[in-house]
Amino acid sequence: MTANLVNVLLGGVFHAAILFLVAAGLQVVFGVQRIFNLACGSFYALGAYTGVSAVGFFTSHGGPPALFIVPLVLGGLAVGLVGIVVERGLLRFVYDRDETFQLLLTFALVLMLEDLIRMTWGTAPVSTGGLYLSYGQARILGATVPVYNLIVIAASLAIALGIGWLLTRTAFGRIIRASADNRDMAEALGVDMRRVYVRVFTLGTMLGTLGGALVIPATAAMSEMGIELIVEAFAVVVIGGLGSMRGAFVGALVVGVLRSVAISVYPELEMLLIYLIVIAVLLWRPRGLFGAAAA
Amino acid sequence: MRSPVALAPVVLAVIAIAIVALPAVAPAYYVTLMLPFMAYGVVLLGLNLLFGYTGLVSFGHALFIGIGAYTGAVLTTHAGVRHMELILPAAALTAAVVAAPVGALCARYVKIYFGMLTLAFGMVFYTFLLKFYRLTGGDEGMRMLRPYLFGSEWAGFSKTAYLIGPYYYFSLAVLALATLLMWRIVRSPFGLCLKTIRDNPLKAESLGVSVPRYRWYAFMISAVYAAVGGALLAPPTGNVDPTLAYWTHSGNIVFMVLLGGFSSFFGPLLGAFVFIFLQDTVMSVFPYWRLIFGAVLAFIVLFAPGGLMGLFARFRPAEVGRP
Amino acid sequence: MATTRREFLKVAGGAAVGIAAGPAVARAQAPKGVPADPVKIGILAIRAGIAAPVGAAGLRGTEWWADRVNRAGGILGRKVELVVEEESTPKDTVERYRKLILQDKVEAVIGGISTGVTLALGPVAEEMDTPWLSWDGTTQKGVEETMPKPKWAFKSVDNEVEAIVAGLLTPKYFKGIKTVAGIGNDYSYGHDCWETYQAVLKRYIPDVKFVLELFPKLGVTDFTSHIAAIQQSKADLLMCSFWSGDATIIMKQAAAVGLFKTMKGVFTTAGGVHDSLKKEFTPEGLLLGYNTMYFDDPRGSALLKQFVREYKAKYNEYPPYECDHAYFCAESYKAALEKAYAAGGKWPSKAEVVKALEGIEVDSLSGRRSWREDHIQMCNFYQGLTTHKNSYDFVTINPIEVVSTKTAMKPAGSKLLEWINGWKI
């Protein structure tokens, strides 16, 4: 009985960890730049594919399989730098435009990234094979849990704490929060918004790509996975509140755990339940649990 | 909005003649390609009432396209109703019934929240269509039988002859009527109110215009148009399925409006035309057509936000200006 | 790599020129009554999304076939030219289909995988008076409701056959099964397979209990919660009808919690991603289905062995079953053309070709395959118990059960569940 409960909860938390990583990137960009980046799912996918390639390169050149997590993380972080290109090359031209145009630009990104990924890696699912099992299993209250899942959960938590620390304890974090609250004021106080924007967007991208890379050993990278993910990520940020990191964290937990419970208890509901909660939240508390003031 | 003088009557007349004469001169396939153009044209006229004239971007309008399409399918397959002249009003009515509560809920929000809320509703409908398969057919969808047009079954006509003949002219008639109606709407006091709301909601309120109410009206009208377009979209395929309601379909129609130019009355129609024919050409030649389309969209957003009509306007500086 | 019309022409031209004396000699001996220009065949292949690998496999199988045919001089001396269009949503695919026939003027269209699309294409094919040979995606609804008496449309094997075969083999290989859990994709294929498997199993194990059914959406990449629910159910056996990357994912995630240490597993269609089922996480003793082609069949023909060898050399993967669906459709079309030509003395009309297709039997990659009179494919299905005793890094099957559609597919004109419930056990 407890084993079942542990399985359901940990399954939900694992899924929440994945969602948090995608949503975190979304939130940090929205919080400062007020852009809802539809391409966050695509960056996640990019990180996933790159992670597989990095690990493949590593192991085929004699790297010890047990250390696969190193190239994985490095690959995921490295490809996140593509955010710089996207921000400087595309996004910065639309900051002073209507939100609609910014949204549409990110939609354009989704289309382009889908095909770019397809061109590079093809359409067959790619994965890191059995490396997922490298770290063995743990027994928690009678339930068998893959250690890698615990690593992902821990990493997600660490990243959440890291972002929290970044936002509250560093100068950069203060600037981010100031810019999120009042951009004009921040600029007036001498903040170079251009540099802030590049960094923030790249941070957001890297969170997404890192998330994709971290999770991929447990799953597989498939064509159009980015398009599927955006809908769940969207649910998370709505429930948690647009622009709030805490919101992404709590929202991810809510979606992940509720989904897991639904699957165990009433499988037909699954996604429908999540959408209905999204609508309910948007109607009664549009700013979500932790978001800033509504439209 | 640019004054309609920019689209000179001569140009309109030439286009009208070309469209009417097309089935006689163009290859059959390209004539059939005009059918989704006309259906999307109706959809976009409504969408632009919301987007261009009221300033609201819906990322869930495929919901209403789906409603229109499924209404047609249900009526022809399960209710034995085959007359398109009955199906279209039924689609319109169903859309209005759904849009009333949905619009009332969404109309209170703007910009990103409006977009998100409409996306959520769209995906709820998509999930419903997919999950409740015993009712809706699920991923397999539902057949839409060949509707009767102008009272006749056109039984002697092969499907292709039916499509490039009576169905073409029927769609054209619907599009023409829809265009005329929308023209009247945007030029009416109601249309003026919408523009005021778009440009300055506070001023509108102070003038006694209820902003949420007018947005609600605009939402309902756009939903009705989308459903009529959706019902028109279905017969050439012969089958309706949940992909019609997926969020990327919503994104594509917004793309079409932007491509044509949301600041112009005829922009959306131009956008639908260019999008469909461009997609057809590129898809046959280049497997990575999504990359091209993404790039085109990005280009428009960055350098030509007024769309194609906006580009034309640059060559007619005298006519540029707010209506 | 997907091939566009242009790319293909370059390749075909190059191949033709590169082989001395080939085409010139073939042309000189071209039969009378046959046009000189190439025979255009339209191909519909999925390029994006979860079924994209399946589309790619079908296209590759077709290209291999076309290459082979062209090197031997073409069909009755006419070169084959493939015109490839993308299969995507039903609406868009119907438009591409129309383009192939009305604009590109192809003589036949081959392809179609997704159930929604093939359902929509059926009536359209009948309306367009052109043969359509479908690779896949045949549901009961498609056959019974919308296309009871097709003239132009030729449909693949019923979707449910592998579930029937799995249901027949389950009691043979797994004794003492009392409770069964099922997981499948949330669409017609997933639901139909589960319903069919249940019906078959109940005939052999009348008091079997189905304790859980899960239908995650196509495209889900995380099944941790689903596996938790499956463990909770304490079923004796899990039936899974996944056929794409999600089969690999669930296998991996199940191995991570040791699901199959205590539970039996039946994977009806995971053979579609067979070379991603690595030994590290795929245990022995699971029932695994390869649909209509098993690449490592020890009794496979020379043709199959050559195909597997060349496929692996070119794509660094081992071919899945869709290749054989595609090969068979193309090869049977060629055979029908030749048969109708022999009867008529000139290049046959489309109506003559469809008549010739009915009942025709050819050597496909997996062995003999044929078209039944009611336009459904007849062939063999391959399932077996997974084993690690091979030279690959992924599992294969041993023993291999070969079950013919004569046994495992409902006869023409009958209803699926009625037929199953009417079996003499």
GROMACS .gro file of C-alpha atoms in nm, chain C residues 71-329:
model
  259
  689ARG     CA    1   1.790  -0.132  -6.292
  690ALA     CA    2   1.614  -0.429  -6.444
  691GLY     CA    3   1.460  -0.210  -6.712
  692GLY     CA    4   1.147  -0.078  -6.547
  693ILE     CA    5   0.792  -0.206  -6.572
  694LEU     CA    6   0.746  -0.345  -6.921
  695GLY     CA    7   1.029  -0.119  -7.026
  696ARG     CA    8   0.888   0.197  -6.867
  697LYS     CA    9   1.096   0.357  -6.596
  698VAL     CA   10   0.932   0.409  -6.262
  699GLU     CA   11   0.912   0.768  -6.140
  700LEU     CA   12   0.802   0.822  -5.782
  701VAL     CA   13   0.620   1.144  -5.702
  702VAL     CA   14   0.635   1.187  -5.327
  703GLU     CA   15   0.396   1.399  -5.123
  704GLU     CA   16   0.365   1.435  -4.750
  705GLU     CA   17   0.099   1.263  -4.544
  706SER     CA   18   0.003   1.490  -4.254
  707THR     CA   19  -0.349   1.578  -4.138
  708PRO     CA   20  -0.647   1.418  -4.313
  709LYS     CA   21  -0.753   1.745  -4.476
  710ASP     CA   22  -0.408   1.830  -4.607
  711THR     CA   23  -0.338   1.474  -4.719
  712VAL     CA   24  -0.661   1.459  -4.919
  713GLU     CA   25  -0.545   1.773  -5.095
  714ARG     CA   26  -0.204   1.620  -5.173
  715TYR     CA   27  -0.382   1.309  -5.297
  716ARG     CA   28  -0.592   1.518  -5.533
  717LYS     CA   29  -0.283   1.695  -5.654
  718LEU     CA   30  -0.110   1.367  -5.732
  719ILE     CA   31  -0.398   1.256  -5.946
  720LEU     CA   32  -0.528   1.577  -6.100
  721GLN     CA   33  -0.209   1.771  -6.142
  722ASP     CA   34   0.080   1.523  -6.143
  723LYS     CA   35  -0.136   1.270  -6.329
  724VAL     CA   36   0.004   0.968  -6.149
  725GLU     CA   37  -0.128   0.629  -6.251
  726ALA     CA   38  -0.166   0.506  -5.896
  727VAL     CA   39  -0.115   0.630  -5.544
  728ILE     CA   40   0.061   0.417  -5.287
  729GLY     CA   41   0.094   0.501  -4.920
  730GLY     CA   42  -0.108   0.608  -4.620
  731ILE     CA   43  -0.037   0.504  -4.263
  732SER     CA   44  -0.237   0.696  -4.006
  733THR     CA   45  -0.586   0.571  -3.937
  734GLY     CA   46  -0.751   0.913  -3.958
  735VAL     CA   47  -0.595   0.976  -4.294
  736THR     CA   48  -0.666   0.638  -4.450
  737LEU     CA   49  -1.024   0.663  -4.336
  738ALA     CA   50  -1.062   0.995  -4.515
  739LEU     CA   51  -0.875   0.876  -4.824
  740GLY     CA   52  -1.093   0.570  -4.885
  741PRO     CA   53  -1.400   0.749  -5.022
  742VAL     CA   54  -1.179   1.000  -5.203
  743ALA     CA   55  -0.994   0.718  -5.378
  744GLU     CA   56  -1.323   0.569  -5.488
  745GLU     CA   57  -1.427   0.906  -5.625
  746MET     CA   58  -1.108   0.969  -5.817
  747ASP     CA   59  -1.107   0.647  -6.021
  748THR     CA   60  -0.742   0.573  -5.956
  749PRO     CA   61  -0.593   0.275  -5.775
  750TRP     CA   62  -0.485   0.345  -5.419
  751LEU     CA   63  -0.277   0.087  -5.234
  752SER     CA   64  -0.256   0.165  -4.868
  753TRP     CA   65   0.043   0.073  -4.655
  754ASP     CA   66  -0.128   0.067  -4.319
  755GLY     CA   67  -0.401   0.205  -4.097
  756THR     CA   68  -0.694  -0.027  -4.164
  757THR     CA   69  -0.959  -0.006  -3.896
  758GLN     CA   70  -1.290  -0.188  -3.878
  759LYS     CA   71  -1.470   0.138  -3.931
  760GLY     CA   72  -1.268   0.201  -4.240
  761VAL     CA   73  -1.355  -0.133  -4.386
  762GLU     CA   74  -1.712  -0.181  -4.274
  763GLU     CA   75  -1.867   0.159  -4.266
  764THR     CA   76  -1.706   0.370  -4.527
  765MET     CA   77  -1.578   0.121  -4.777
  766PRO     CA   78  -1.775  -0.198  -4.785
  767LYS     CA   79  -1.722  -0.267  -5.153
  768PRO     CA   80  -1.418  -0.081  -5.275
  769LYS     CA   81  -1.331  -0.073  -5.641
  770TRP     CA   82  -1.017   0.140  -5.639
  771ALA     CA   83  -0.896   0.133  -5.281
  772PHE     CA   84  -0.679  -0.152  -5.155
  773LYS     CA   85  -0.639  -0.165  -4.782
  774SER     CA   86  -0.368  -0.308  -4.566
  775VAL     CA   87  -0.413  -0.592  -4.321
  776ASP     CA   88  -0.664  -0.522  -4.048
  777ASN     CA   89  -0.512  -0.322  -3.763
  778GLU     CA   90  -0.621  -0.576  -3.506
  779VAL     CA   91  -0.449  -0.883  -3.646
  780GLU     CA   92  -0.143  -0.854  -3.427
  781ALA     CA   93  -0.366  -0.827  -3.122
  782ILE     CA   94  -0.541  -1.146  -3.234
  783VAL     CA   95  -0.211  -1.326  -3.286
  784ALA     CA   96  -0.091  -1.208  -2.948
  785GLY     CA   97  -0.413  -1.328  -2.794
  786LEU     CA   98  -0.370  -1.669  -2.955
  787LEU     CA   99  -0.009  -1.700  -2.841
  788THR     CA  100  -0.054  -1.571  -2.487
  789PRO     CA  101  -0.211  -1.888  -2.341
  790LYS     CA  102   0.043  -2.096  -2.532
  791TYR     CA  103   0.348  -1.930  -2.379
  792PHE     CA  104   0.219  -1.793  -2.050
  793LYS     CA  105   0.046  -2.034  -1.819
  794GLY     CA  106  -0.168  -1.942  -1.524
  795ILE     CA  107  -0.265  -1.594  -1.634
  796LYS     CA  108  -0.557  -1.472  -1.429
  797THR     CA  109  -0.536  -1.095  -1.441
  798VAL     CA  110  -0.432  -0.872  -1.729
  799ALA     CA  111  -0.353  -0.502  -1.755
  800GLY     CA  112  -0.349  -0.319  -2.086
  801ILE     CA  113  -0.183  -0.005  -2.208
  802GLY     CA  114  -0.220   0.142  -2.554
  803ASN     CA  115  -0.224   0.475  -2.730
  804ASP     CA  116  -0.536   0.681  -2.691
  805TYR     CA  117  -0.676   0.645  -3.040
  806SER     CA  118  -0.855   0.390  -3.254
  807TYR     CA  119  -0.557   0.157  -3.291
  808GLY     CA  120  -0.492   0.142  -2.918
  809HIS     CA  121  -0.858   0.092  -2.829
  810ASP     CA  122  -0.925  -0.161  -3.105
  811CYS     CA  123  -0.621  -0.371  -3.022
  812TRP     CA  124  -0.716  -0.386  -2.656
  813GLU     CA  125  -1.076  -0.474  -2.729
  814THR     CA  126  -0.968  -0.746  -2.971
  815TYR     CA  127  -0.703  -0.889  -2.742
  816GLN     CA  128  -0.956  -0.911  -2.462
  817ALA     CA  129  -1.207  -1.087  -2.686
  818VAL     CA  130  -0.953  -1.345  -2.801
  819LEU     CA  131  -0.809  -1.409  -2.455
  820LYS     CA  132  -1.155  -1.459  -2.307
  821ARG     CA  133  -1.214  -1.742  -2.552
  822TYR     CA  134  -0.914  -1.932  -2.416
  823ILE     CA  135  -0.916  -1.815  -2.055
  824PRO     CA  136  -1.284  -1.755  -1.985
  825ASP     CA  137  -1.243  -1.629  -1.629
  826VAL     CA  138  -0.955  -1.393  -1.701
  827LYS     CA  139  -0.998  -1.052  -1.539
  828PHE     CA  140  -0.893  -0.729  -1.702
  829VAL     CA  141  -0.789  -0.519  -1.410
  830LEU     CA  142  -0.657  -0.202  -1.568
  831GLU     CA  143  -0.665  -0.021  -1.897
  832LEU     CA  144  -0.459   0.287  -1.968
  833PHE     CA  145  -0.463   0.497  -2.281
  834PRO     CA  146  -0.198   0.766  -2.274
  835LYS     CA  147  -0.204   1.007  -2.563
  836LEU     CA  148   0.028   0.944  -2.858
  837GLY     CA  149   0.339   1.147  -2.798
  838VAL     CA  150   0.364   1.106  -2.420
  839THR     CA  151   0.727   1.056  -2.327
  840ASP     CA  152   0.699   0.971  -1.961
  841PHE     CA  153   0.521   0.664  -1.827
  842THR     CA  154   0.646   0.661  -1.470
  843SER     CA  155   0.299   0.728  -1.335
  844HIS     CA  156   0.143   0.471  -1.566
  845ILE     CA  157   0.391   0.209  -1.458
  846ALA     CA  158   0.310   0.290  -1.099
  847ALA     CA  159  -0.056   0.226  -1.172
  848ILE     CA  160   0.030  -0.100  -1.350
  849GLN     CA  161   0.235  -0.218  -1.052
  850GLN     CA  162  -0.049  -0.124  -0.825
  851SER     CA  163  -0.285  -0.344  -1.024
  852LYS     CA  164  -0.071  -0.651  -0.955
  853ALA     CA  165  -0.171  -0.797  -1.290
  854ASP     CA  166  -0.012  -1.122  -1.407
  855LEU     CA  167   0.044  -0.983  -1.754
  856LEU     CA  168   0.073  -0.650  -1.929
  857MET     CA  169  -0.043  -0.610  -2.287
  858CYS     CA  170   0.106  -0.313  -2.467
  859SER     CA  171   0.024  -0.206  -2.823
  860PHE     CA  172   0.275   0.079  -2.858
  861TRP     CA  173   0.452   0.081  -3.193
  862SER     CA  174   0.685   0.380  -3.187
  863GLY     CA  175   0.938   0.548  -2.961
  864ASP     CA  176   0.703   0.515  -2.668
  865ALA     CA  177   0.749   0.137  -2.674
  866THR     CA  178   1.120   0.190  -2.613
  867ILE     CA  179   1.051   0.441  -2.339
  868ILE     CA  180   0.808   0.224  -2.150
  869MET     CA  181   1.038  -0.074  -2.181
  870LYS     CA  182   1.322   0.130  -2.038
  871GLN     CA  183   1.118   0.278  -1.756
  872ALA     CA  184   0.968  -0.060  -1.674
  873ALA     CA  185   1.314  -0.213  -1.654
  874ALA     CA  186   1.419   0.063  -1.417
  875VAL     CA  187   1.162  -0.060  -1.164
  876GLY     CA  188   1.187  -0.426  -1.252
  877LEU     CA  189   0.828  -0.451  -1.370
  878PHE     CA  190   0.880  -0.759  -1.582
  879LYS     CA  191   1.056  -0.949  -1.306
  880THR     CA  192   0.716  -1.037  -1.170
  881MET     CA  193   0.486  -0.958  -1.460
  882LYS     CA  194   0.463  -1.111  -1.804
  883GLY     CA  195   0.470  -0.881  -2.103
  884VAL     CA  196   0.306  -0.888  -2.442
  885PHE     CA  197   0.419  -0.622  -2.687
  886THR     CA  198   0.201  -0.667  -2.990
  887THR     CA  199   0.365  -0.419  -3.223
  888ALA     CA  200   0.688  -0.299  -3.064
  889GLY     CA  201   0.876  -0.476  -3.341
  890GLY     CA  202   0.834  -0.149  -3.524
  891VAL     CA  203   1.116  -0.010  -3.313
  892HIS     CA  204   1.293  -0.340  -3.266
  893ASP     CA  205   1.650  -0.219  -3.291
  894SER     CA  206   1.598   0.035  -3.014
  895LEU     CA  207   1.493  -0.238  -2.770
  896LYS     CA  208   1.839  -0.284  -2.627
  897LYS     CA  209   1.928  -0.591  -2.428
  898GLU     CA  210   2.019  -0.379  -2.127
  899PHE     CA  211   1.660  -0.295  -2.058
  900THR     CA  212   1.458  -0.549  -2.256
  901PRO     CA  213   1.429  -0.878  -2.073
  902GLU     CA  214   1.401  -1.218  -2.232
  903GLY     CA  215   1.072  -1.399  -2.233
  904LEU     CA  216   0.845  -1.116  -2.348
  905LEU     CA  217   0.609  -1.183  -2.635
  906LEU     CA  218   0.709  -0.940  -2.909
  907GLY     CA  219   0.533  -0.878  -3.237
  908TYR     CA  220   0.697  -0.770  -3.561
  909ASN     CA  221   0.379  -0.723  -3.767
  910THR     CA  222   0.436  -0.861  -4.115
  911MET     CA  223   0.811  -0.867  -4.147
  912TYR     CA  224   1.083  -1.000  -3.921
  913PHE     CA  225   1.422  -0.886  -4.041
  914ASP     CA  226   1.616  -1.175  -3.890
  915ASP     CA  227   1.392  -1.458  -4.012
  916PRO     CA  228   1.622  -1.760  -4.049
  917ARG     CA  229   1.389  -1.890  -4.317
  918GLY     CA  230   1.384  -1.554  -4.490
  919SER     CA  231   1.434  -1.537  -4.865
  920ALA     CA  232   1.746  -1.416  -5.044
  921LEU     CA  233   1.550  -1.105  -5.129
  922LEU     CA  234   1.492  -1.028  -4.762
  923LYS     CA  235   1.853  -1.089  -4.671
  924GLN     CA  236   1.971  -0.862  -4.950
  925PHE     CA  237   1.726  -0.593  -4.845
  926VAL     CA  238   1.828  -0.607  -4.481
  927ARG     CA  239   2.195  -0.594  -4.574
  928GLU     CA  240   2.159  -0.295  -4.805
  929TYR     CA  241   1.920  -0.112  -4.571
  930LYS     CA  242   2.161  -0.147  -4.281
  931ALA     CA  243   2.452  -0.033  -4.497
  932LYS     CA  244   2.267   0.274  -4.614
  933TYR     CA  245   2.076   0.383  -4.305
  934ASN     CA  246   2.265   0.216  -4.020
  935GLU     CA  247   1.939   0.070  -3.891
  936TYR     CA  248   1.761  -0.258  -3.935
  937PRO     CA  249   1.439  -0.234  -4.137
  938PRO     CA  250   1.100  -0.244  -3.965
  939TYR     CA  251   0.785  -0.400  -4.103
  940GLU     CA  252   0.656  -0.094  -4.284
  941CYS     CA  253   0.919  -0.155  -4.549
  942ASP     CA  254   0.746  -0.475  -4.644
  943HIS     CA  255   0.401  -0.315  -4.657
  944ALA     CA  256   0.544  -0.063  -4.898
  945TYR     CA  257   0.741  -0.315  -5.102
  946PHE     CA  258   0.440  -0.540  -5.137
  947CYS     CA  259   0.211  -0.259  -5.253
   0.00000   0.00000   0.00000
